[in-house]
Short mmCIF file of C-alpha atoms and ligand atoms in Angstrom, two decimals:
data_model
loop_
_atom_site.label_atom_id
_atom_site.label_comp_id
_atom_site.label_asym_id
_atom_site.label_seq_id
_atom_site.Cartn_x
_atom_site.Cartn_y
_atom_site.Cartn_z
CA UNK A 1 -14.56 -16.01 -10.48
CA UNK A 2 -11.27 -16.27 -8.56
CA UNK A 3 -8.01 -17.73 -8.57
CA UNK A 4 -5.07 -18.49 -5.88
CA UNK A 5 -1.62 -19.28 -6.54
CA UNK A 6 1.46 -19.80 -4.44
CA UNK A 7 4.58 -21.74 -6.05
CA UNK A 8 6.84 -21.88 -3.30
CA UNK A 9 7.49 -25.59 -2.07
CA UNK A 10 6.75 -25.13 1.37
CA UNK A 11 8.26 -27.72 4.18
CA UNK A 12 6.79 -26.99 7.59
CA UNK A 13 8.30 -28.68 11.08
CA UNK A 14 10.54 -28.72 14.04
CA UNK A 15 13.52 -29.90 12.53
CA UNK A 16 12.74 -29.26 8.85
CA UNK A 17 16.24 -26.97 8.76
CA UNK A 18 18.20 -30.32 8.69
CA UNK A 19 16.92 -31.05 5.31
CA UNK A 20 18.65 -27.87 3.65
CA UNK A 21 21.68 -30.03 2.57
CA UNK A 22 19.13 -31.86 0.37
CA UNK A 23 17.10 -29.58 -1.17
CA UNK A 24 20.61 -27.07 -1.86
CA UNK A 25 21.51 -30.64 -3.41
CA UNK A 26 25.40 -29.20 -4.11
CA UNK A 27 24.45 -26.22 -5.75
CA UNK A 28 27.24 -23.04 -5.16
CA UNK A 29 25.29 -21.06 -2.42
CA UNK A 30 25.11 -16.92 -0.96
CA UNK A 31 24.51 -17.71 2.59
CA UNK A 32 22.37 -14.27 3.75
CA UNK A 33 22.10 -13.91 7.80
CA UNK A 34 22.21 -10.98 10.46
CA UNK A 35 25.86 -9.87 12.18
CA UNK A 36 25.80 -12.21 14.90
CA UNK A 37 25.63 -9.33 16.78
CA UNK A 38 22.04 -8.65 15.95
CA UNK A 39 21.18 -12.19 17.07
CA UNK A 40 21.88 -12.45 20.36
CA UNK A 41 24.59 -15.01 19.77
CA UNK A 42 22.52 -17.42 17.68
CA UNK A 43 23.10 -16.64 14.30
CA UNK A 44 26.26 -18.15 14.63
CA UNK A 45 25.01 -20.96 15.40
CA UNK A 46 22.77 -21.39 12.71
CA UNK A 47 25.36 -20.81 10.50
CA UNK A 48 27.46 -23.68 11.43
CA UNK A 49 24.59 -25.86 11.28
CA UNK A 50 23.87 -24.74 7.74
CA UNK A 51 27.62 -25.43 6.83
CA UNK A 52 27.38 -28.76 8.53
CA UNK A 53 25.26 -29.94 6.04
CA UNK A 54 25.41 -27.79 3.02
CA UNK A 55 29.52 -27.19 2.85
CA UNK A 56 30.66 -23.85 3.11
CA UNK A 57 29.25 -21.00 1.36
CA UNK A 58 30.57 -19.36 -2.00
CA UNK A 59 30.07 -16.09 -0.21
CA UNK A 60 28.53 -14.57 3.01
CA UNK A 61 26.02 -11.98 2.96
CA UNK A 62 26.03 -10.79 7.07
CA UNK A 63 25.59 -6.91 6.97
CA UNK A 64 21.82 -7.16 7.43
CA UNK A 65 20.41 -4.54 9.80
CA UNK A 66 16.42 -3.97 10.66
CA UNK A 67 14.29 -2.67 7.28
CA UNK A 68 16.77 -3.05 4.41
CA UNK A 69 17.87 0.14 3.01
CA UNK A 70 19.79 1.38 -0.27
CA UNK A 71 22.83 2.25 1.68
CA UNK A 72 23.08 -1.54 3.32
CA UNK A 73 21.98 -3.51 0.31
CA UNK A 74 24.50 -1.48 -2.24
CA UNK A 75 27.00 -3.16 0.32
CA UNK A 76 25.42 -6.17 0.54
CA UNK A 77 25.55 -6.63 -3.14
CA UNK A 78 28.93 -5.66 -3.53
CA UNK A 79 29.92 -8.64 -1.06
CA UNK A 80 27.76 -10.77 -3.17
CA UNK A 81 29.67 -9.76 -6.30
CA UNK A 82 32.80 -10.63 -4.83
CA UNK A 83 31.80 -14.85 -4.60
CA UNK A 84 34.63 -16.37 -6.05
CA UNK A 85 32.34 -18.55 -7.51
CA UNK A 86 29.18 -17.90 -9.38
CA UNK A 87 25.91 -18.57 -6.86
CA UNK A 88 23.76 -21.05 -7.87
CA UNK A 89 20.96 -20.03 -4.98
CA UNK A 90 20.67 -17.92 -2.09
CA UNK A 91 19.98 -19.25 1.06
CA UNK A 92 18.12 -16.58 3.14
CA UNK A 93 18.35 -17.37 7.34
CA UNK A 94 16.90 -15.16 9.14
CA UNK A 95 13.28 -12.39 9.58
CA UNK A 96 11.72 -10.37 6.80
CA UNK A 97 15.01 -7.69 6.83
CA UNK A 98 16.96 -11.26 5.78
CA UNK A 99 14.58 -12.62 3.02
CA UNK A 100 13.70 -9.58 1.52
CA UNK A 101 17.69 -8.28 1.39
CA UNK A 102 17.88 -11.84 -0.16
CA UNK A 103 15.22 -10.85 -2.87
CA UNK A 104 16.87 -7.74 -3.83
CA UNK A 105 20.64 -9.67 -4.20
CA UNK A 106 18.50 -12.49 -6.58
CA UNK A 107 17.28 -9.26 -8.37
CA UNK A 108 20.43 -7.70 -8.69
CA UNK A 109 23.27 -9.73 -9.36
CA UNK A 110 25.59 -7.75 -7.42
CA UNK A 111 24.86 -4.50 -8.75
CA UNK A 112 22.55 -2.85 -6.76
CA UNK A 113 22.19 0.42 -9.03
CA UNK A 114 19.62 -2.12 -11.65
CA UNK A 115 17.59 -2.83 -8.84
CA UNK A 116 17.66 1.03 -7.60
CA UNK A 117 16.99 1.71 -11.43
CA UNK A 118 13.80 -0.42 -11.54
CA UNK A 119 12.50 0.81 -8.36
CA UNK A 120 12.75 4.56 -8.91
CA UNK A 121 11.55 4.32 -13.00
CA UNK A 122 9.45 0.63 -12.98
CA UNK A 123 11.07 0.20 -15.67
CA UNK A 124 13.23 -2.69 -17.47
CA UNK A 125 12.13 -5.46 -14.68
CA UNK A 126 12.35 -8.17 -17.27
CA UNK A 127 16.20 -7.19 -16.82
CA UNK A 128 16.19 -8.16 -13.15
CA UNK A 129 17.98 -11.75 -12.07
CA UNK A 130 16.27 -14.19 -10.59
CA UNK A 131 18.11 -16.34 -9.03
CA UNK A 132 16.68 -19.01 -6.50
CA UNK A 133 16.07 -18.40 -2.95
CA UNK A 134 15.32 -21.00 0.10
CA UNK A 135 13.97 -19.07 2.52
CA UNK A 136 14.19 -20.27 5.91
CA UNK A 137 12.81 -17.71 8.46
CA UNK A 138 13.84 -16.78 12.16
CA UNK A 139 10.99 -14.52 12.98
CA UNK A 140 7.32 -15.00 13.06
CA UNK A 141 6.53 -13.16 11.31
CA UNK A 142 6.68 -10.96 7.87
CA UNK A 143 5.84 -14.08 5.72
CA UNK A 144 7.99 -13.37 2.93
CA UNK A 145 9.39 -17.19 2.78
CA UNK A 146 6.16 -17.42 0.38
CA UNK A 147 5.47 -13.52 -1.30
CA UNK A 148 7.28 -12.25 -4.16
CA UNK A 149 7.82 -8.84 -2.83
CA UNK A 150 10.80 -7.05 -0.84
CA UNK A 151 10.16 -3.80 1.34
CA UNK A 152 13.66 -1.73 0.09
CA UNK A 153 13.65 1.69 2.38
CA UNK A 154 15.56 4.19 1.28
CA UNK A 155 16.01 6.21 4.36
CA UNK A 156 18.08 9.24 2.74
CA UNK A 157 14.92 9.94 0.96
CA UNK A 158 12.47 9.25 3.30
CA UNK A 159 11.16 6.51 1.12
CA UNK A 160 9.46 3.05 0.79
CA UNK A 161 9.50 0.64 -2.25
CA UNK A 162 8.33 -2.92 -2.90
CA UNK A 163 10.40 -4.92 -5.36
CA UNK A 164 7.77 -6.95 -6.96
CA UNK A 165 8.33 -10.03 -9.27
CA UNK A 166 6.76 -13.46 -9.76
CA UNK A 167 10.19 -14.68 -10.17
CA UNK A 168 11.00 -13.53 -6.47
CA UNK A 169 8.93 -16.19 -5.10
CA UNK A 170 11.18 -18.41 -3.06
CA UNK A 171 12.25 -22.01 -5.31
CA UNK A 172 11.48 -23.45 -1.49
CA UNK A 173 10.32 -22.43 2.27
CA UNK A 174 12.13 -24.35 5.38
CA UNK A 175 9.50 -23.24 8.15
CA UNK A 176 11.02 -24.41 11.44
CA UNK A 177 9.15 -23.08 14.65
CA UNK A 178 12.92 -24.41 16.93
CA UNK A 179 14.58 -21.47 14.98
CA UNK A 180 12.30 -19.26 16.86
CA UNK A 181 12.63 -20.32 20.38
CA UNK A 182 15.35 -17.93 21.12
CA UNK A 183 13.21 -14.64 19.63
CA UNK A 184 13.32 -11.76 22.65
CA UNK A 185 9.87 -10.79 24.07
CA UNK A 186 9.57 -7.62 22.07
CA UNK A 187 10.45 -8.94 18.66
CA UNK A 188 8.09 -12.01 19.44
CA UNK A 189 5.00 -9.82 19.85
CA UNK A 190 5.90 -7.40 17.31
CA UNK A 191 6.41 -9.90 14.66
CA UNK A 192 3.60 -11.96 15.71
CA UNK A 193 1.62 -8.47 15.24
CA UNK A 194 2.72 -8.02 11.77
CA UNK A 195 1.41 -11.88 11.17
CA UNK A 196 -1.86 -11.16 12.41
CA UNK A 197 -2.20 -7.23 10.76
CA UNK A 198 -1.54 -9.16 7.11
CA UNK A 199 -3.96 -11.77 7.98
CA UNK A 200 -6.83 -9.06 8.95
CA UNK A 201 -5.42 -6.99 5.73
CA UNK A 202 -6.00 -10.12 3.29
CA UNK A 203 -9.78 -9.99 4.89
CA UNK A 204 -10.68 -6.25 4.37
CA UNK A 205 -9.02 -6.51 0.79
CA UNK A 206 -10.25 -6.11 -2.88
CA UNK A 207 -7.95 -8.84 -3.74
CA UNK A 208 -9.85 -11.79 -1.19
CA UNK A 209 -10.61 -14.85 -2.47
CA UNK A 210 -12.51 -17.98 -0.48
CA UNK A 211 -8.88 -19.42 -0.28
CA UNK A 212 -6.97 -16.42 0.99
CA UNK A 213 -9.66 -16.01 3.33
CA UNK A 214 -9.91 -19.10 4.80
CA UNK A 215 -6.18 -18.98 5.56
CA UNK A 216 -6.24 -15.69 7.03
CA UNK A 217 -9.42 -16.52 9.24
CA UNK A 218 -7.53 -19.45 10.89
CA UNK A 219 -4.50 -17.37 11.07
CA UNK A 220 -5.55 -14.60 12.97
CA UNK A 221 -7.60 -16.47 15.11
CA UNK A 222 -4.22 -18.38 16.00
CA UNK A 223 -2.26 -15.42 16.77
CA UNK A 224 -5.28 -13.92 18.53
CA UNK A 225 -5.34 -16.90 21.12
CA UNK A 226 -1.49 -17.63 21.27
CA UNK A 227 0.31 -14.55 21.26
CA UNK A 228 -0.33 -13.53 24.80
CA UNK A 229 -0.08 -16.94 26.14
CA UNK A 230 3.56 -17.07 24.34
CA UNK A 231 4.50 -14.22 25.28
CA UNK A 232 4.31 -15.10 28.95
CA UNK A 233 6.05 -18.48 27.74
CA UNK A 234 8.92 -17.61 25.48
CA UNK A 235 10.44 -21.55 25.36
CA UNK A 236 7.51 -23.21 25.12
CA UNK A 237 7.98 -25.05 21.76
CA UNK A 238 3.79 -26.16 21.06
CA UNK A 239 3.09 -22.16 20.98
CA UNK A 240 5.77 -21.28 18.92
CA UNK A 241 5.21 -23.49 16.40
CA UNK A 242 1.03 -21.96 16.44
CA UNK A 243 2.84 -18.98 16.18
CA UNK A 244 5.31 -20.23 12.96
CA UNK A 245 2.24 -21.64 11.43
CA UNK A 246 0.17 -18.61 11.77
CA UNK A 247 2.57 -16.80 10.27
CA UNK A 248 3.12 -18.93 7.05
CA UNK A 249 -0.99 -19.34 6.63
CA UNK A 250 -1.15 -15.32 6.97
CA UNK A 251 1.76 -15.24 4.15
CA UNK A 252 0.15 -17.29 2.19
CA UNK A 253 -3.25 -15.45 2.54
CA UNK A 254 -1.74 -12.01 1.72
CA UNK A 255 0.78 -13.39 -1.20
CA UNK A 256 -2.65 -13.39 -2.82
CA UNK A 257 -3.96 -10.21 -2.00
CA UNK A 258 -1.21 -7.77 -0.78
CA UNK A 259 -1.76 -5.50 2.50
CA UNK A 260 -4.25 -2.94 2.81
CA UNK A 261 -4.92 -0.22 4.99
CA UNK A 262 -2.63 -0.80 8.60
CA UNK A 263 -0.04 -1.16 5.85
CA UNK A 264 -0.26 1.70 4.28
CA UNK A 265 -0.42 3.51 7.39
CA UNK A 266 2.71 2.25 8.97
CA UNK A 267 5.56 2.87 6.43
CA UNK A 268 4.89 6.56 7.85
CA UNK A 269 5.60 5.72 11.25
CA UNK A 270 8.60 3.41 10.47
CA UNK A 271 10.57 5.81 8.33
CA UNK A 272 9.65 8.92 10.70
CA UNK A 273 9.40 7.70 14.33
CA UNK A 274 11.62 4.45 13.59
CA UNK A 275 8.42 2.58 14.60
CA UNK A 276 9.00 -1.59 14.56
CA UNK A 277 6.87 -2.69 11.38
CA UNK A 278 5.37 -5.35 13.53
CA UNK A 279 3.48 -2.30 15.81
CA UNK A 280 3.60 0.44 12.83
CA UNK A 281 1.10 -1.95 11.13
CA UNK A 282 -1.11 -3.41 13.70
CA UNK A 283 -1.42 -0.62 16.38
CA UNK A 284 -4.51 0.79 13.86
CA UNK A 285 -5.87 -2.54 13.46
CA UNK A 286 -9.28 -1.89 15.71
CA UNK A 287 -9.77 1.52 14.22
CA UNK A 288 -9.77 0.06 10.64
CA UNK A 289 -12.04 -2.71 11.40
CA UNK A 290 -14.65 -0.55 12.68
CA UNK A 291 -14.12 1.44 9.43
CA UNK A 292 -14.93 -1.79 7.57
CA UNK A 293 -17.17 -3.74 9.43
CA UNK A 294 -20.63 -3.19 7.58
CA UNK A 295 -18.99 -2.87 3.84
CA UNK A 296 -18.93 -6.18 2.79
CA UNK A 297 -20.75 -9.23 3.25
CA UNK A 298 -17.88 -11.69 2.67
CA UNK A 299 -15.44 -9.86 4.56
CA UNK A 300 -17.77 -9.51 7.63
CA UNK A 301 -18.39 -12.95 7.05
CA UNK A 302 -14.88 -13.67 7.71
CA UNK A 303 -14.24 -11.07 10.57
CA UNK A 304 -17.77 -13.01 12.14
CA UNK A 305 -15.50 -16.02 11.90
CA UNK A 306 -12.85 -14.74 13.84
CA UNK A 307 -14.27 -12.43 16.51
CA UNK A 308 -17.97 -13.80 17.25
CA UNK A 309 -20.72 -12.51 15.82
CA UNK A 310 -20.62 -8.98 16.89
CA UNK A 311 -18.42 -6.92 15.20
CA UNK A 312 -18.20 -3.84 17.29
CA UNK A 313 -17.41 -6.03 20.46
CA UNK A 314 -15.01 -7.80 18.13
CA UNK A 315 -13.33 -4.79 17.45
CA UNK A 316 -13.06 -3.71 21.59
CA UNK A 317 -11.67 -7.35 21.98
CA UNK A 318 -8.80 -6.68 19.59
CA UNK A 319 -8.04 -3.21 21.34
CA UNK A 320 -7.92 -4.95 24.85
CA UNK A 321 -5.59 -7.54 23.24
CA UNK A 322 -3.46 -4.51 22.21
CA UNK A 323 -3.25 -3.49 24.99
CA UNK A 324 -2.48 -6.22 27.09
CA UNK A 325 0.22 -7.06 24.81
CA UNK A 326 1.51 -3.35 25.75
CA UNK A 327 0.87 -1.85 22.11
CA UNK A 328 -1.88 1.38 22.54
CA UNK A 329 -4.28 1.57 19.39
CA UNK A 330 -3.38 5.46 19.62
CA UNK A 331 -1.60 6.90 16.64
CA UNK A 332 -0.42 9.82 19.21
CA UNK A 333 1.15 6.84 21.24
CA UNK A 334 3.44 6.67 18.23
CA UNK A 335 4.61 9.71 17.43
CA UNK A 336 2.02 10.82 15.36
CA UNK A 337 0.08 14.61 16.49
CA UNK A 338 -3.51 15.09 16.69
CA UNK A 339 -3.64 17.43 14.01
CA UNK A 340 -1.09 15.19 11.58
CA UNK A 341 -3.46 12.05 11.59
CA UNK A 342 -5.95 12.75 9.13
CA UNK A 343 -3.98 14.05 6.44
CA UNK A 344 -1.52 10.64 6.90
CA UNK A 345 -5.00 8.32 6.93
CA UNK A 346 -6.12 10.52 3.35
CA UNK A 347 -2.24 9.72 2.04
CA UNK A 348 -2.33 6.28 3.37
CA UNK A 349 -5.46 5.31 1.28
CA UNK A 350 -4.32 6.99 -1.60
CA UNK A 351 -1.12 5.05 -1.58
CA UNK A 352 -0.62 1.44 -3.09
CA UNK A 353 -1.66 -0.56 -0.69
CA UNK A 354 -4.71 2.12 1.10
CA UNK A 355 -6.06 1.50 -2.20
CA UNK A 356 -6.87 -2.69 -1.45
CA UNK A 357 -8.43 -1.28 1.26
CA UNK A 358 -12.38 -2.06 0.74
CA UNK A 359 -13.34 0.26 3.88
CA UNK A 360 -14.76 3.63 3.65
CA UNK A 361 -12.77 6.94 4.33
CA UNK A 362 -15.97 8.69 5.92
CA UNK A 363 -15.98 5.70 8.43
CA UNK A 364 -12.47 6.08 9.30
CA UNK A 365 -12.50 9.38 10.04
CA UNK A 366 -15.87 8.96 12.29
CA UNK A 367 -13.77 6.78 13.99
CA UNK A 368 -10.83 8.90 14.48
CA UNK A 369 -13.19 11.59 15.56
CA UNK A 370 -15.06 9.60 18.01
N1 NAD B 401 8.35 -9.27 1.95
C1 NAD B 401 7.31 -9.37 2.73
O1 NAD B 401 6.35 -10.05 2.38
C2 NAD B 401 7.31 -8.65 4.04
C3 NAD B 401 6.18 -8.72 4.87
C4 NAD B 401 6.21 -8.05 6.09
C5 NAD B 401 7.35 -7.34 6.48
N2 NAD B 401 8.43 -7.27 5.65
C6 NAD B 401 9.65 -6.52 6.02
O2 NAD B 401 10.38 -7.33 6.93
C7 NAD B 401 11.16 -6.47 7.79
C8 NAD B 401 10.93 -6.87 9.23
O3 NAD B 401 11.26 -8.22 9.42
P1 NAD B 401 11.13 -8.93 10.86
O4 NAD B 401 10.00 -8.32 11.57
O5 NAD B 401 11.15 -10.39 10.65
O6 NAD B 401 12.43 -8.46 11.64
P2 NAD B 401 13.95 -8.34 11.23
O7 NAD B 401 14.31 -9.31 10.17
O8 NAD B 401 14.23 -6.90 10.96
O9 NAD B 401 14.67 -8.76 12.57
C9 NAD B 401 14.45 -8.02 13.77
C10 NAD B 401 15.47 -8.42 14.81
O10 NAD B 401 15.22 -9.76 15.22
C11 NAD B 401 16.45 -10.45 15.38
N3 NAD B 401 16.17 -11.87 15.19
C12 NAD B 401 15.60 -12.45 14.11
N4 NAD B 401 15.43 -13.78 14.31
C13 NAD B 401 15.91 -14.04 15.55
C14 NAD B 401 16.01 -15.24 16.34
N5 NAD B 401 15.56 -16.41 15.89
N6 NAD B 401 16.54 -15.16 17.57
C15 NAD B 401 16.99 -13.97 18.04
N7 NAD B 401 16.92 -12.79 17.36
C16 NAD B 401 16.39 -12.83 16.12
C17 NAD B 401 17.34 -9.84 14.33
O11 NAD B 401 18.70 -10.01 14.63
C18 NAD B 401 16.92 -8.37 14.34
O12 NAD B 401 17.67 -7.65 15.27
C19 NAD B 401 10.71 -5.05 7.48
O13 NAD B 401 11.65 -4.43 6.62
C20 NAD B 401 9.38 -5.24 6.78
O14 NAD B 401 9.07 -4.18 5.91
C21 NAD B 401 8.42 -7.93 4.47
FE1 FE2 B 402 3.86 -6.63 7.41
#
């Protein structure tokens, strides 16, 4: 028995932005975007086009910085508390740091300290807000325009949380591969990384079902073949939008099933070594499917699907794609010592996410000792 749900209306095209006016349909909205600073001038842009045909916003959420933090988002609510009027939706433009921020300011209301509450104690969630979100994303990608989670870091303490809620499913997704054409090199491949590590951590998951799969398997396949070819050809609009739709189908595989293994891994070397989540999570990718190939038939199945029928040659493929991309599969690349790996990898599978994970440990660490 299985079951897959996603509720978020999902509109997918070059384009597709130019229909936000409709589907805000006059409602009083938060606008949340980077600094234009962060953008590289484009954000600006974007924003005018979004007041074009929406009005202006009841208030501006712009203090959005890489991985969302407590520090950031208790200022981010308190500009969303000041709206003159009250918001009727929040309009999220931008990467995952954007949509997730725009999570926690549905959740919270403009008062942060409820949504720090709920994450350090898990308790009184049924408190949280909930209002709507259209998430329209600039990166591809994190795929939160369709989960119903938000990373929140809270670098002071050297801590990760995921806001979780049904209700933080975005009320609609504007997926428009032109938003991406002006994405630098390094955040192209780093965020195409992260689509493909949640695709391959749907796969090797306790939580896969035939249509989470599926998705994933054509996903990662996509990213496989069209990263390195975009990343040689940063305007070319046909490979970003493979790229854009990669993304979404690995969102919507993983909204399913949650992340896994790489995951769990990474949040390690992005609060310690400042590691982009893109590489944090994908740079272990061909050490954890060796660790998994042979566990399960479905999810070998699926891995046979996407790398050929031998898995240990599949596995040297996805290293030399690493690689080429410029991203070593060696946690010592990152920051991480010798003698600090296997005690993360132990911590990693005993966290959250390690726990999807349908691998075996003994594997893993053959492989890290090999
Ligand atoms: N909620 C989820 O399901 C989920 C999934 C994966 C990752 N995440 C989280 O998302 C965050 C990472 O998001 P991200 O990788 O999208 O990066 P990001 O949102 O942090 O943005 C990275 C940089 O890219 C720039 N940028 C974004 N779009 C651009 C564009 N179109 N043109 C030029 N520059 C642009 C930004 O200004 C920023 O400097 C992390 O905090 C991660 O934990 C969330
Ligand atoms: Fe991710």
């Amino acid at each position: 028995m299985w079951r897959y749900r996603n509720p978020v209306d999902v509109k997918f095209g070059a384009g597709v932005f130019e229909t936000l006016g409709k589907v805000l349909a006059g409602r009083a909205y938060c606008l949340v975007t980077y600094d234009d600073a962060n953008g590289g001038g484009v954000f600006a842009e974007f924003a005018r086009r979004v007041v074009a045909q929406a009005g202006a916003p009841a208030v501006t959420v712009s203090n959005i910085g890489p991985n969302p933090d407590f520090t950031g988002l208790t200022q981010s609510c308190q500009t969303y508390a000041s709206s003159a009027r009250p918001v009727e939706a929040i309009v999220a433009l931008g990467g995952g740091s954007v949509m997730d921020a725009a999570k926690v300011l549905a959740a919270a209301r403009g008062d942060f300290e409820t949504v720090r509450r709920h994450l350090e104690t898990g308790k009184d969630g049924d408190a949280l807000g909930r209002t709507p979100i259209i998430a329209i994303p600039t990166t591809a990608g994190t795929g939160s325009e369709v989960t119903s989670w938000a990373t929140v870091w809270d670098t002071g303490a050297m801590k990760k949380y995921s806001l979780a809620r049904e209700s933080l499913y975005p009320e609609a997704a504007l997926v428009d591969p032109l938003l991406t054409l002006g994405l630098p090199r390094a955040i192209t491949i780093s965020t195409g990384l992260d689509a493909l590590s949640h695709a391959l951590e749907s796969t090797w998951n306790v939580n896969a079902n035939p249509v989470s799969s599926s998705l994933a398997e054509v996903a990662a396949r996509e990213v496989i073949e069209a990263l390195p070819l975009l990343a040689d050809d940063l305007t070319n609009e046909a490979l970003r939008t493979r790229l854009a739709r990669a993304s979404l189908f690995a969102g919507l595989a993983f909204s399913n099933t949650r992340t896994a293994l790489a995951h769990s891994l990474s949040y390690h070397l992005t609060l310690h070594h400042g590691v982009p989540h893109g590489i944090a999570c994908s740079f272990s990718l061909p050490m954890v499917m060796r660790a998994v190939a042979g566990c399960d038939a479905a999810c070998d199945a699926s891995l046979r699907r996407i790398f050929g029928d031998d898995l240990v040659a599949g596995a040297a493929c996805l290293e030399t794609f690493l690689k080429k991309l410029g991203i070593s599969p060696d946690a010592t690349a990152h920051g991480i010592a010798a003698r600090d790996w296997s005690r993360l990898v132990d911590d990693a599978l005993a966290g959250d996410r390690g726990r999807n994970f349908i691998g075996r440990r003994e594997a893993l660490l053959a492989e890290m000792a090999a």
